[in-house]
Amino acid sequence: MTRDKEIVLSVRNLTKAYSAAGEKVSVLRGVNLIVAAGERVALTGESGSGKSTLLHLIAGLDRADGGDIDFAGTPMAGLNEAGLAALRRDRLGLVFQQFSLIPSLNVGDNLAFQSRIAGRNDVAWQTELAQRLGLAGLLDRYPEQLSGGQQQRVAIGRALAVKPLLLLADEPTGNLDETTADNVLALTRDLVARTGCSLLMVTHSNRLAATLDRHVNLSAGLIA
Amino acid sequence: MIPTFAELFAETGCECWNRTTSFLISRRTFAGGALLAALAGKTARAQGFAGLGMNGQGFAPVVPGRPLVFPADHGPHPDFRIEWWYVTANLADSSGSAYGAQWTLFRQAMAPGPQHEGWANQQIWMGHAAVTRADTHRFSETFARGGVGQAGSQASPLEAWIDAWQMRGGERMNSDTLSPLELNAAGNDFAYTLRLEADHALVLQGDAGYSVKSEQGQASYYYSQPYFRARGRITVDDKPAEVTGLAWMDREWSSQPLASDQTGWDWLSLHLNRGEKLMLFRLRDRGNHDFISGKWFSPDGREMRLGSSDIAMTPRVFTDMAGHRIPTTWDIAIPSLSLAISCTPVNPKCWMGTRFPYWEGPIRFSGSHSGVGYLEMTGY
Amino acid sequence: MTRTLWVLAVLLSHWRRHPMQFATLVIGLVSAIALWSGVQALNQQARASYDRAAAAFGGTRTATLVSRSGGTFPQQLFVDLRRAGWPVSPVLEGRIQIDGRSFRLLGIEPVTLPAEVGDTPAIGGDLQSFVMSPGETRVAPETLTELGASEGGSLQASNDMTLPPLRLAARLTPGVLVVDIGIAQQLLKMPGQVSRLLIGKSKGPRASLESVAGDRLRLIKPDAETDLERLTDSFHLNLTAFGLLSFFVGLFIVNSAIGLAFEQRLPMLRTLRACGVSSRQLNAVLLLELVFFALVAGLAGMVVGYLIAAALLPDVAASLRGLYGAQIPGQLSLRPQWWLAGLVISVLGALLAAAASLLKAGRLSVLAAAQPQAWHQAQRRWVMLQGMAALAVFTAALGLLWFGDSLLAGFALLAAILLGAALALPLLLELVLAGGERQARGALAAWFWADSRQQLSGLSLALMALLLALSVNVGVGTMVESFRQTFVSWLDGRLAADVYINAADDAQAKAITAWLRERRDVIAILPGGRAETQFAGAPLEIFGLPDRATYRDRWPLLRSAENSWARLRQGDAAFASEQLARRSKLSIGGAIEVPTPNGDWKIRIVGIYADYGNPNAQIAVNFDALTNHFPTIPRTRIGLRANQAAVPKLMSDLREKFGLDEHSLIDQATLKAESKRIFKRTFSVTAALNAFTLAVAGIALLTSLLTLGNSRLPQLAPLWAIGITRRQLAVIELLKTMSVALVTALLALPLGLLVAWCLIAIVNVKAFGWRLPFHVFPLQLAELLAVAMAASLVAAAIPVLKLARLQPAELIKVFADER
């Protein structure tokens, strides 16, 4: 984080509304956010404040109503579905609760598959990741044979295996007990530092948020 | 009808059948027939063709000095292996457009010996007919078994027929001139009827009808009526045209195959414009020993036999058709007759796409002499 | 490319973890393709041999000239026509006896044979050796085997003539001996005679037929469809219908397997999308996966289909020979088109079955949270729509019943009835279940009915499959059983004599008759004979009936005029076979005129009799009248009435005295047994296909239930939570499945009877020309019902057992997973 101050992610004036039961509900009302290379940012906010929506928009899983997201210097509004998919595949790591592991692949394959799809399968790096995440002995197991913490470590490994520019994490420790959560987070911080990638993590825990470089709070669709 | 028959057997890939049909081929097959040599019989190749005489297969031999007797020799000679009745005509309609017509009946014996009755008869007959115009060439082919009446021939009154095609002399025909003669044939898309008349007697080819076909002495009996005047009607695609012109009839029979290295032949019948007639053939072989022969006739009864050293035949223009490259324009020089002419086809695409394909059609020539004629070429 | 392969590998990993599901998918595809392609192979085989028969030497594919008076005519007419420009080729046909068996001898003239006739190179080889003495006898390999002869051998005909050496002609029709026409004229002792002239296609100028042949010849135009094709249409349609039925039932299985896999793979698909696989790529790979499966399973299905076809071929061939006299080679030969068609059908079928899942995947949103389905309303609408479609289809069926007058219309009517019933099934079940719900007392009972209704949409396809398979089984079973009963009693009437003799020639027949007259144990000697002629452009058999009580008492007359036997004796009256009467719209009192060697014979119809299993039209006349009009027919057939006890001795004496073998001497019991055996064999194909479709329907039900079972947990967990044991839940589930299956099966019974009625009253009449009495066989129905319920029980048991053994943790998870 001391290297350069190159900007990885720039979110400007982002708006997003959903219509529910015929009524329009504004979730994001002009969010601005900048994440520099190597910077680790915690995003907090109350339930329904739009944290996950913001993360989805940054990941290109959904389209914003207004505003811009520049990722690695590329305006995301200019990308089509395939372009967004390529962006996710090559430059982003996602650790979301609902995009869990693929149950029919073993740990090794789960770790490798995004980088395989991205076409840069770095076996040495995967071995190191497995080592550091404490998964080295579990590579042949299937997700259903792992504990929650182990599963989440595999998910983090999978996301980092492609050496992304930015790791997006949505409550990665939400289902874990405190000790495990601390443990997983510490590992994540280490690995992020090791790869030089940036981190944007949604959490509802101020305690965890405090362990990162910066802490932003989303409230009423705005970042204060 | 023919492809039928032919296909039926060809599809089965039978060599034997090829052997049987291929010697039915075309007139000079026999005279120049390299293929015939190879196909004529199982023993032909093995025995080679050492001179004349019986080849051991029981057919009558062709020997010099046998006088041709008419009308008997107008009829069939079933003891000989192969025989044909062959007419070509150079015609024109009232507007002067040139036509050609061909009428051919071949006979081939599958086995020697006494003639069997009915379906057991060993003769096979084949007819070829064609009509040529500058813009089109139509042909047809048909086959028949002997013994039941579908095809056949008789000497007196002269008659030769296959299916509805016939050549008929009738009671009034003069057997020395073969005149008058009625001729008709039809295919899917053409038909013709011609009446042929001549004032001059027929002529004997070669040495009094003994016509030598190779250095080794293979020969046939061969006579012609080249002095026919023709008149009649040609119908192409249901459009009839009245035509008149000149016609030439050949009769030839033999038993012997030819040398196995002979690959094809070029044959010409020419009506010179002062009434003289000229027949020429060249048998090509794999080496460079073409066998060339011919005979010149004049209306006053003079004639001259021509040999290889007398005749120069030079192909000039080639036409590609049906995958073959055919010389359709020729220069011919016969110094002893002070003759130097160039022959061009009325229609260069006179392809006879029959079971055994060849080129045959009407030609014109000019130079020291001018006139019309017919050209047949095989083995290209 | 590598990316695609990695995505494919991820998708495929699902199947590795769910082998049962994979097996279901493959079983579905294989069973869809197997029977379909098996039936296609059989049909193709049969059609190819009909073509062979038809094309060979002027069957119906070639225009022909025949004698107006029937029989042969002088070959001079052939020559005259050739010389008048007609491209004709002569054929002489006759029958020749070899070792007591009768063969068709065909004399052809190869030199003039038209190309279109020759396109079956029935003749191969050397023209010269074929036409020149001693000639050749060309035979199909099957015939060579039948003759027990080898190539080059010479056969002796029963008239002491020697046939030319045998030569194999691979594609010749079995049962035919082909020789040169000249040789045929000698063998058949018909010098200078021909049976017909084949007309080639060349179109040169020709004289009119009358100017050449007067009124002696008649032109028969070529027929695109062969007689055999027309006759056997119904049989092949029948096979095809079974093939199609099983194809669609198989697709039901594929549909449920793919549907289940799709539901289970949804999270995986979402994850793949989130990790950067574009939706287009994902869809392409899903499609690729499906096509790959379809090809592999299709290939496997075709191998199974081939085995099925090979196993059924002897029966099919026996049926076709028994019913229509069609000769089918016993060796299955497959054409490349068959493989190609099978694979294409497999891929198309798989795409059809997976269409819904693929469309859902195409519209898959990465973020969409599982929306609770408004299933009730959607299902209601769907059921109503199907009900309306059913109504439309039934209307069409009524139209077909009213206006249809062809075999195809008959089958279309059957298809409409079945389709309509299948479409109406969910509505009917819905009504039954809603009725049950209203009647229900108590919460659990109400839930039972309501939940059954909810399950309906998932089960309806499988239930439709069950309904179709069952009703077709009932229909075909009833038809076959009705036919069997009728056939057996008809045989009793038709096989009136106790012993049948077929003498080698008239002289032997006379000797046998003289010898028999001396025997005390012979009650009656019944001379027999038949002639062949033509009526309405088709062959007509004339059967000679001796005027004996044996026949008067037992001949299977369906209807007759008064004093019909007396009128028959007068010589100008006949009984017509039912087929002939229907086909030519003849009724009692009507008259027909047939050509005979002694001029035209006008005959009045005084009765109509059943002539099951005979593809040809037939009339029966007085025997003496027959021999008057056809003086030259062989009188070699003799029937005997004898004391039952004396029959064996009589037969062995006959055998010894006259050297008769099993082809020329047979007793009634053996003949009946043989006939019944042929009958049984004819319908064994149907039975096999029936069983197969029912099995496939069972698999469809099983897989549907397995699929449902997985999504049933959220419905069952609350019940478990409020205190119903797993065992109770399992019983309830079983009851529910069985109750809908029972309702379906009960609906299938009347539907099946309707199908049987259609088969008997419409399809059979059109296909064969006979109408059978309609019987209902309650025992058979009960049996089928039991089989259906057993199949449902087996299908339901597996998911229910799974439920009973479910770990409580799995049920808890339902609550934990709900977010």
CSV table of N, CA and C in Angstrom, one decimal, chain C residues 215-273:
chain,number,residue,atom,x,y,z
C,215,ASP,N,-56.7,-56.1,-79.5
C,215,ASP,CA,-57.1,-55.9,-78.1
C,215,ASP,C,-56.6,-57.0,-77.2
C,216,ARG,N,-55.5,-57.6,-77.7
C,216,ARG,CA,-55.0,-58.7,-76.9
C,216,ARG,C,-54.2,-58.3,-75.6
C,217,LEU,N,-53.6,-57.1,-75.7
C,217,LEU,CA,-52.8,-56.7,-74.5
C,217,LEU,C,-53.5,-55.5,-73.8
C,218,ARG,N,-53.1,-55.4,-72.5
C,218,ARG,CA,-53.6,-54.3,-71.7
C,218,ARG,C,-52.4,-53.7,-71.0
C,219,LEU,N,-52.5,-52.3,-71.0
C,219,LEU,CA,-51.4,-51.6,-70.3
C,219,LEU,C,-51.7,-51.4,-68.9
C,220,ILE,N,-50.7,-51.7,-68.0
C,220,ILE,CA,-50.8,-51.5,-66.6
C,220,ILE,C,-49.8,-50.4,-66.2
C,221,LYS,N,-50.3,-49.3,-65.7
C,221,LYS,CA,-49.4,-48.1,-65.4
C,221,LYS,C,-48.6,-48.5,-64.2
C,222,PRO,N,-47.4,-47.9,-64.1
C,222,PRO,CA,-46.6,-48.1,-63.0
C,222,PRO,C,-47.2,-47.5,-61.7
C,223,ASP,N,-46.9,-48.1,-60.6
C,223,ASP,CA,-47.4,-47.8,-59.3
C,223,ASP,C,-46.3,-47.3,-58.5
C,224,ALA,N,-46.4,-46.1,-57.9
C,224,ALA,CA,-45.3,-45.6,-57.1
C,224,ALA,C,-45.2,-46.5,-55.8
C,225,GLU,N,-46.3,-46.9,-55.3
C,225,GLU,CA,-46.3,-47.7,-54.1
C,225,GLU,C,-46.4,-49.2,-54.5
C,226,THR,N,-45.7,-50.0,-53.9
C,226,THR,CA,-45.9,-51.4,-54.3
C,226,THR,C,-47.1,-52.0,-53.6
C,227,ASP,N,-47.5,-53.1,-54.2
C,227,ASP,CA,-48.7,-53.8,-53.5
C,227,ASP,C,-48.3,-54.2,-52.1
C,228,LEU,N,-47.1,-54.7,-52.0
C,228,LEU,CA,-46.7,-55.1,-50.6
C,228,LEU,C,-46.6,-54.0,-49.7
C,229,GLU,N,-46.2,-52.8,-50.2
C,229,GLU,CA,-46.1,-51.7,-49.3
C,229,GLU,C,-47.5,-51.3,-48.9
C,230,ARG,N,-48.5,-51.3,-49.8
C,230,ARG,CA,-49.8,-51.0,-49.5
C,230,ARG,C,-50.4,-52.0,-48.4
C,231,LEU,N,-50.1,-53.2,-48.7
C,231,LEU,CA,-50.7,-54.3,-47.9
C,231,LEU,C,-50.1,-54.2,-46.5
C,232,THR,N,-48.8,-53.9,-46.4
C,232,THR,CA,-48.1,-54.0,-45.1
C,232,THR,C,-48.0,-52.7,-44.4
C,233,ASP,N,-48.6,-51.7,-45.0
C,233,ASP,CA,-48.6,-50.3,-44.4
C,233,ASP,C,-49.1,-50.4,-43.0
C,234,SER,N,-50.2,-51.1,-42.7
C,234,SER,CA,-50.8,-51.1,-41.4
C,234,SER,C,-49.8,-51.7,-40.4
C,235,PHE,N,-49.1,-52.8,-40.9
C,235,PHE,CA,-48.2,-53.4,-40.0
C,235,PHE,C,-47.1,-52.4,-39.6
C,236,HIS,N,-46.6,-51.7,-40.6
C,236,HIS,CA,-45.4,-50.8,-40.3
C,236,HIS,C,-45.9,-49.6,-39.5
C,237,LEU,N,-47.1,-49.2,-39.8
C,237,LEU,CA,-47.7,-48.0,-39.1
C,237,LEU,C,-47.8,-48.4,-37.6
C,238,ASN,N,-48.2,-49.7,-37.4
C,238,ASN,CA,-48.3,-50.2,-36.1
C,238,ASN,C,-47.0,-50.2,-35.3
C,239,LEU,N,-45.9,-50.7,-36.0
C,239,LEU,CA,-44.6,-50.7,-35.4
C,239,LEU,C,-44.2,-49.2,-35.1
C,240,THR,N,-44.4,-48.4,-36.1
C,240,THR,CA,-44.0,-47.0,-36.0
C,240,THR,C,-44.7,-46.3,-34.8
C,241,ALA,N,-45.9,-46.6,-34.7
C,241,ALA,CA,-46.7,-46.1,-33.6
C,241,ALA,C,-46.1,-46.4,-32.2
C,242,PHE,N,-45.8,-47.7,-32.1
C,242,PHE,CA,-45.1,-48.2,-30.9
C,242,PHE,C,-43.8,-47.4,-30.7
C,243,GLY,N,-43.0,-47.3,-31.8
C,243,GLY,CA,-41.7,-46.7,-31.7
C,243,GLY,C,-41.9,-45.2,-31.2
C,244,LEU,N,-42.9,-44.5,-31.8
C,244,LEU,CA,-43.1,-43.2,-31.4
C,244,LEU,C,-43.5,-43.0,-30.0
C,245,LEU,N,-44.4,-43.9,-29.6
C,245,LEU,CA,-44.9,-43.9,-28.2
C,245,LEU,C,-43.7,-44.0,-27.2
C,246,SER,N,-42.9,-45.0,-27.5
C,246,SER,CA,-41.8,-45.2,-26.6
C,246,SER,C,-40.8,-44.0,-26.7
C,247,PHE,N,-40.7,-43.4,-27.9
C,247,PHE,CA,-39.8,-42.3,-28.1
C,247,PHE,C,-40.2,-41.2,-27.1
C,248,PHE,N,-41.5,-40.9,-27.2
C,248,PHE,CA,-42.0,-39.8,-26.4
C,248,PHE,C,-42.0,-40.1,-24.9
C,249,VAL,N,-42.3,-41.3,-24.5
C,249,VAL,CA,-42.2,-41.7,-23.1
C,249,VAL,C,-40.8,-41.5,-22.6
C,250,GLY,N,-39.8,-42.0,-23.5
C,250,GLY,CA,-38.4,-41.8,-23.2
C,250,GLY,C,-38.1,-40.4,-23.0
C,251,LEU,N,-38.6,-39.5,-23.8
C,251,LEU,CA,-38.3,-38.1,-23.7
C,251,LEU,C,-38.9,-37.5,-22.4
C,252,PHE,N,-40.0,-38.1,-21.9
C,252,PHE,CA,-40.5,-37.7,-20.6
C,252,PHE,C,-39.5,-37.9,-19.5
C,253,ILE,N,-38.8,-39.1,-19.6
C,253,ILE,CA,-37.8,-39.4,-18.7
C,253,ILE,C,-36.6,-38.4,-18.8
C,254,VAL,N,-36.2,-38.1,-20.0
C,254,VAL,CA,-35.1,-37.2,-20.2
C,254,VAL,C,-35.5,-35.8,-19.7
C,255,ASN,N,-36.7,-35.5,-19.9
C,255,ASN,CA,-37.2,-34.2,-19.5
C,255,ASN,C,-37.1,-34.1,-17.9
C,256,SER,N,-37.5,-35.1,-17.3
C,256,SER,CA,-37.5,-35.0,-15.8
C,256,SER,C,-36.0,-35.0,-15.3
C,257,ALA,N,-35.2,-35.9,-15.9
C,257,ALA,CA,-33.8,-35.9,-15.5
C,257,ALA,C,-33.1,-34.6,-15.7
C,258,ILE,N,-33.3,-34.0,-16.8
C,258,ILE,CA,-32.7,-32.7,-17.1
C,258,ILE,C,-33.2,-31.6,-16.2
C,259,GLY,N,-34.5,-31.7,-16.0
C,259,GLY,CA,-35.2,-30.7,-15.1
C,259,GLY,C,-34.6,-30.8,-13.7
C,260,LEU,N,-34.4,-32.0,-13.2
C,260,LEU,CA,-33.9,-32.1,-11.9
C,260,LEU,C,-32.4,-31.6,-11.8
C,261,ALA,N,-31.6,-32.1,-12.9
C,261,ALA,CA,-30.2,-31.7,-12.9
C,261,ALA,C,-30.1,-30.1,-13.0
C,262,PHE,N,-31.0,-29.5,-13.7
C,262,PHE,CA,-31.0,-28.1,-13.8
C,262,PHE,C,-31.2,-27.4,-12.5
C,263,GLU,N,-32.3,-27.9,-11.8
C,263,GLU,CA,-32.6,-27.3,-10.5
C,263,GLU,C,-31.4,-27.4,-9.5
C,264,GLN,N,-30.7,-28.6,-9.6
C,264,GLN,CA,-29.6,-28.9,-8.7
C,264,GLN,C,-28.4,-28.1,-9.0
C,265,ARG,N,-28.3,-27.8,-10.3
C,265,ARG,CA,-27.1,-27.1,-10.8
C,265,ARG,C,-27.2,-25.6,-10.8
C,266,LEU,N,-28.4,-25.1,-10.4
C,266,LEU,CA,-28.6,-23.7,-10.4
C,266,LEU,C,-27.5,-22.9,-9.6
C,267,PRO,N,-27.1,-23.3,-8.4
C,267,PRO,CA,-26.1,-22.6,-7.7
C,267,PRO,C,-24.8,-22.6,-8.4
C,268,MET,N,-24.5,-23.8,-9.0
C,268,MET,CA,-23.2,-23.9,-9.7
C,268,MET,C,-23.2,-23.0,-10.9
C,269,LEU,N,-24.3,-22.9,-11.6
C,269,LEU,CA,-24.4,-22.0,-12.8
C,269,LEU,C,-24.2,-20.6,-12.3
C,270,ARG,N,-24.8,-20.2,-11.2
C,270,ARG,CA,-24.7,-18.8,-10.7
C,270,ARG,C,-23.2,-18.6,-10.4
C,271,THR,N,-22.6,-19.5,-9.7
C,271,THR,CA,-21.2,-19.3,-9.3
C,271,THR,C,-20.3,-19.2,-10.6
C,272,LEU,N,-20.6,-20.0,-11.6
C,272,LEU,CA,-19.8,-19.9,-12.8
C,272,LEU,C,-19.9,-18.5,-13.4
C,273,ARG,N,-21.2,-18.0,-13.4
C,273,ARG,CA,-21.4,-16.7,-14.0
C,273,ARG,C,-20.6,-15.7,-13.2
